[in-house]
PDB file of C-alpha atoms in Angstrom:
ATOM      1  CA  UNK A   1     -70.896 -68.846 -34.420  1.00 59.00           C
ATOM      2  CA  UNK A   2     -71.883 -65.564 -32.831  1.00 61.00           C
ATOM      3  CA  UNK A   3     -70.912 -62.314 -34.416  1.00 63.00           C
ATOM      4  CA  UNK A   4     -69.349 -59.556 -32.202  1.00 59.00           C
ATOM      5  CA  UNK A   5     -71.541 -56.560 -31.755  1.00 61.00           C
ATOM      6  CA  UNK A   6     -70.461 -53.050 -32.623  1.00 61.00           C
ATOM      7  CA  UNK A   7     -71.279 -51.874 -29.134  1.00 69.00           C
ATOM      8  CA  UNK A   8     -68.314 -52.158 -26.758  1.00 69.00           C
ATOM      9  CA  UNK A   9     -68.827 -52.545 -23.068  1.00 72.00           C
ATOM     10  CA  UNK A  10     -66.342 -50.522 -21.046  1.00 68.00           C
ATOM     11  CA  UNK A  11     -64.909 -52.132 -17.984  1.00 69.00           C
ATOM     12  CA  UNK A  12     -64.551 -50.041 -14.837  1.00 66.00           C
ATOM     13  CA  UNK A  13     -61.113 -48.535 -14.469  1.00 62.00           C
ATOM     14  CA  UNK A  14     -58.863 -49.730 -11.684  1.00 61.00           C
ATOM     15  CA  UNK A  15     -58.826 -47.503  -8.615  1.00 61.00           C
ATOM     16  CA  UNK A  16     -55.223 -46.445  -9.288  1.00 56.00           C
ATOM     17  CA  UNK A  17     -56.205 -44.944 -12.650  1.00 53.00           C
ATOM     18  CA  UNK A  18     -59.004 -42.811 -11.306  1.00 54.00           C
ATOM     19  CA  UNK A  19     -58.418 -39.155 -10.763  1.00 56.00           C
ATOM     20  CA  UNK A  20     -58.943 -38.515  -7.117  1.00 56.00           C
ATOM     21  CA  UNK A  21     -60.335 -35.350  -5.623  1.00 57.00           C
ATOM     22  CA  UNK A  22     -58.304 -32.927  -3.508  1.00 54.00           C
ATOM     23  CA  UNK A  23     -59.768 -34.370  -0.323  1.00 56.00           C
ATOM     24  CA  UNK A  24     -58.530 -37.846  -1.270  1.00 56.00           C
ATOM     25  CA  UNK A  25     -54.993 -36.517  -1.760  1.00 56.00           C
ATOM     26  CA  UNK A  26     -54.929 -35.009   1.718  1.00 59.00           C
ATOM     27  CA  UNK A  27     -54.269 -31.475   0.470  1.00 56.00           C
ATOM     28  CA  UNK A  28     -56.502 -28.506   1.107  1.00 60.00           C
ATOM     29  CA  UNK A  29     -55.753 -26.241  -1.858  1.00 56.00           C
ATOM     30  CA  UNK A  30     -57.909 -23.452  -0.496  1.00 59.00           C
ATOM     31  CA  UNK A  31     -55.426 -22.861   2.335  1.00 65.00           C
ATOM     32  CA  UNK A  32     -52.155 -23.952   0.736  1.00 69.00           C
ATOM     33  CA  UNK A  33     -52.410 -22.035  -2.526  1.00 87.00           C
ATOM     34  CA  UNK A  34     -50.303 -22.603  -5.621  1.00 93.00           C
ATOM     35  CA  UNK A  35     -47.080 -24.587  -5.406  1.00 95.00           C
ATOM     36  CA  UNK A  36     -43.870 -23.724  -7.225  1.00 96.00           C
ATOM     37  CA  UNK A  37     -40.522 -25.462  -7.666  1.00 97.00           C
ATOM     38  CA  UNK A  38     -37.334 -23.950  -6.264  1.00 97.00           C
ATOM     39  CA  UNK A  39     -34.748 -23.621  -9.052  1.00 97.00           C
ATOM     40  CA  UNK A  40     -31.984 -24.394  -6.549  1.00 96.00           C
ATOM     41  CA  UNK A  41     -32.995 -27.538  -4.682  1.00 96.00           C
ATOM     42  CA  UNK A  42     -35.828 -28.522  -7.101  1.00 97.00           C
ATOM     43  CA  UNK A  43     -38.265 -29.117  -4.213  1.00 96.00           C
ATOM     44  CA  UNK A  44     -41.885 -28.042  -4.483  1.00 96.00           C
ATOM     45  CA  UNK A  45     -43.226 -25.615  -1.899  1.00 95.00           C
ATOM     46  CA  UNK A  46     -46.126 -23.192  -1.538  1.00 95.00           C
ATOM     47  CA  UNK A  47     -45.439 -20.020  -3.518  1.00 94.00           C
ATOM     48  CA  UNK A  48     -45.699 -17.966  -0.330  1.00 93.00           C
ATOM     49  CA  UNK A  49     -42.579 -19.699   1.057  1.00 94.00           C
ATOM     50  CA  UNK A  50     -40.477 -18.926  -2.024  1.00 96.00           C
ATOM     51  CA  UNK A  51     -38.977 -15.735  -3.425  1.00 96.00           C
ATOM     52  CA  UNK A  52     -40.073 -14.851  -6.947  1.00 97.00           C
ATOM     53  CA  UNK A  53     -37.446 -13.203  -9.139  1.00 97.00           C
ATOM     54  CA  UNK A  54     -37.411 -11.886 -12.688  1.00 97.00           C
ATOM     55  CA  UNK A  55     -34.845 -10.841 -15.264  1.00 96.00           C
ATOM     56  CA  UNK A  56     -34.570  -7.042 -15.342  1.00 94.00           C
ATOM     57  CA  UNK A  57     -32.643  -4.741 -17.635  1.00 92.00           C
ATOM     58  CA  UNK A  58     -31.746  -5.048 -21.280  1.00 87.00           C
ATOM     59  CA  UNK A  59     -28.756  -5.712 -23.485  1.00 84.00           C
ATOM     60  CA  UNK A  60     -25.569  -6.162 -21.463  1.00 85.00           C
ATOM     61  CA  UNK A  61     -27.182  -4.836 -18.260  1.00 90.00           C
ATOM     62  CA  UNK A  62     -29.175  -7.952 -17.279  1.00 93.00           C
ATOM     63  CA  UNK A  63     -29.716  -8.600 -13.594  1.00 95.00           C
ATOM     64  CA  UNK A  64     -31.822 -10.916 -11.459  1.00 96.00           C
ATOM     65  CA  UNK A  65     -34.228  -8.860  -9.400  1.00 96.00           C
ATOM     66  CA  UNK A  66     -36.285 -10.122  -6.472  1.00 96.00           C
ATOM     67  CA  UNK A  67     -40.022  -9.566  -6.781  1.00 95.00           C
ATOM     68  CA  UNK A  68     -41.471  -9.741  -3.255  1.00 93.00           C
ATOM     69  CA  UNK A  69     -44.785  -8.208  -4.362  1.00 94.00           C
ATOM     70  CA  UNK A  70     -45.048 -10.767  -7.240  1.00 94.00           C
ATOM     71  CA  UNK A  71     -46.127  -8.026  -9.647  1.00 95.00           C
ATOM     72  CA  UNK A  72     -43.120  -7.346 -11.907  1.00 95.00           C
ATOM     73  CA  UNK A  73     -43.678  -8.139 -15.569  1.00 95.00           C
ATOM     74  CA  UNK A  74     -41.922 -10.965 -17.323  1.00 93.00           C
ATOM     75  CA  UNK A  75     -41.233 -14.603 -16.738  1.00 95.00           C
ATOM     76  CA  UNK A  76     -40.561 -15.329 -13.104  1.00 96.00           C
ATOM     77  CA  UNK A  77     -38.832 -18.145 -11.276  1.00 97.00           C
ATOM     78  CA  UNK A  78     -38.839 -19.112  -7.619  1.00 97.00           C
ATOM     79  CA  UNK A  79     -36.167 -19.795  -5.036  1.00 97.00           C
ATOM     80  CA  UNK A  80     -36.107 -20.615  -1.321  1.00 96.00           C
ATOM     81  CA  UNK A  81     -34.851 -17.694   0.792  1.00 96.00           C
ATOM     82  CA  UNK A  82     -31.796 -19.771   1.675  1.00 95.00           C
ATOM     83  CA  UNK A  83     -28.219 -18.988   0.569  1.00 95.00           C
ATOM     84  CA  UNK A  84     -27.633 -22.722   0.048  1.00 96.00           C
ATOM     85  CA  UNK A  85     -30.419 -22.909  -2.560  1.00 96.00           C
ATOM     86  CA  UNK A  86     -29.045 -19.790  -4.244  1.00 96.00           C
ATOM     87  CA  UNK A  87     -25.533 -21.295  -4.405  1.00 96.00           C
ATOM     88  CA  UNK A  88     -26.920 -24.567  -5.761  1.00 97.00           C
ATOM     89  CA  UNK A  89     -28.870 -22.728  -8.471  1.00 96.00           C
ATOM     90  CA  UNK A  90     -25.741 -20.798  -9.456  1.00 95.00           C
ATOM     91  CA  UNK A  91     -23.654 -23.956  -9.588  1.00 96.00           C
ATOM     92  CA  UNK A  92     -26.263 -25.747 -11.710  1.00 95.00           C
ATOM     93  CA  UNK A  93     -26.695 -22.671 -13.960  1.00 94.00           C
ATOM     94  CA  UNK A  94     -30.423 -22.890 -13.345  1.00 96.00           C
ATOM     95  CA  UNK A  95     -31.216 -19.177 -13.664  1.00 96.00           C
ATOM     96  CA  UNK A  96     -30.838 -19.106 -17.452  1.00 93.00           C
ATOM     97  CA  UNK A  97     -32.947 -22.218 -17.948  1.00 94.00           C
ATOM     98  CA  UNK A  98     -35.677 -21.102 -15.552  1.00 96.00           C
ATOM     99  CA  UNK A  99     -36.003 -17.650 -17.108  1.00 95.00           C
ATOM    100  CA  UNK A 100     -35.315 -18.850 -20.668  1.00 94.00           C
ATOM    101  CA  UNK A 101     -32.467 -16.525 -21.526  1.00 92.00           C
ATOM    102  CA  UNK A 102     -28.959 -17.016 -22.795  1.00 90.00           C
ATOM    103  CA  UNK A 103     -26.033 -15.047 -21.545  1.00 87.00           C
ATOM    104  CA  UNK A 104     -24.880 -13.928 -18.146  1.00 89.00           C
ATOM    105  CA  UNK A 105     -26.965 -11.926 -15.710  1.00 92.00           C
ATOM    106  CA  UNK A 106     -25.794 -10.113 -12.604  1.00 95.00           C
ATOM    107  CA  UNK A 107     -26.904 -12.176  -9.601  1.00 94.00           C
ATOM    108  CA  UNK A 108     -25.759  -9.598  -7.030  1.00 95.00           C
ATOM    109  CA  UNK A 109     -29.131  -7.915  -6.335  1.00 95.00           C
ATOM    110  CA  UNK A 110     -30.838 -11.291  -5.839  1.00 96.00           C
ATOM    111  CA  UNK A 111     -28.010 -12.564  -3.617  1.00 95.00           C
ATOM    112  CA  UNK A 112     -28.214  -9.430  -1.480  1.00 95.00           C
ATOM    113  CA  UNK A 113     -31.988  -9.793  -1.132  1.00 95.00           C
ATOM    114  CA  UNK A 114     -31.684 -13.451  -0.081  1.00 95.00           C
ATOM    115  CA  UNK A 115     -28.934 -12.575   2.387  1.00 94.00           C
ATOM    116  CA  UNK A 116     -31.064  -9.845   3.970  1.00 93.00           C
ATOM    117  CA  UNK A 117     -34.168 -12.041   4.155  1.00 91.00           C
ATOM    118  CA  UNK A 118     -32.454 -15.175   5.486  1.00 86.00           C
ATOM    119  CA  UNK A 119     -30.298 -13.429   8.107  1.00 78.00           C
ATOM    120  CA  UNK A 120     -31.953 -13.429  11.535  1.00 74.00           C
ATOM    121  CA  UNK A 121     -32.556  -9.952  12.889  1.00 64.00           C
ATOM    122  CA  UNK A 122     -30.036  -8.695  15.417  1.00 60.00           C
ATOM    123  CA  UNK A 123     -27.036 -10.655  14.147  1.00 54.00           C
ATOM    124  CA  UNK A 124     -23.806  -9.281  12.781  1.00 57.00           C
ATOM    125  CA  UNK A 125     -21.109 -10.611  10.530  1.00 59.00           C
ATOM    126  CA  UNK A 126     -18.564 -10.419  13.369  1.00 57.00           C
ATOM    127  CA  UNK A 127     -17.447 -13.761  14.801  1.00 60.00           C
ATOM    128  CA  UNK A 128     -18.481 -14.565  18.328  1.00 59.00           C
ATOM    129  CA  UNK A 129     -15.942 -13.629  20.964  1.00 59.00           C
ATOM    130  CA  UNK A 130     -14.793 -16.299  23.426  1.00 60.00           C
ATOM    131  CA  UNK A 131     -16.231 -15.964  26.924  1.00 59.00           C
ATOM    132  CA  UNK A 132     -14.164 -14.024  29.480  1.00 63.00           C
ATOM    133  CA  UNK A 133     -14.735 -16.622  32.192  1.00 62.00           C
ATOM    134  CA  UNK A 134     -14.005 -20.317  32.438  1.00 63.00           C
ATOM    135  CA  UNK A 135     -17.226 -22.135  31.323  1.00 57.00           C
ATOM    136  CA  UNK A 136     -16.208 -25.242  33.330  1.00 66.00           C
ATOM    137  CA  UNK A 137     -16.715 -23.432  36.674  1.00 58.00           C
TER     138      UNK A 137
END
């Protein structure tokens, strides 16, 4: 009867278990940059496509402030510049979880920033007027 040796031979790992390089994943991280998750829709996107915001103020005067320069101190979270993502984040109460605070913060400044960024230039809030002529002619 043969006695097992103390030396263990390692089998090669299956291909699925191997950590693949960036080239194998089809992503060029040098051009894409860091990715972040939108707190509204929970989709991942490059950080340059998202708006970073932080919690500003103290005590009862807490507000969500947009940080377009990405330099404000404190914990930041990211959101698509889309009013739908903002509404979804509000409905899900995601701002408190993302910024790790309890209580209620004023979302007005962030909503105004998203509205100004997402609105195409040259549009107004007035509804479109019907044409003066018959479009069927």
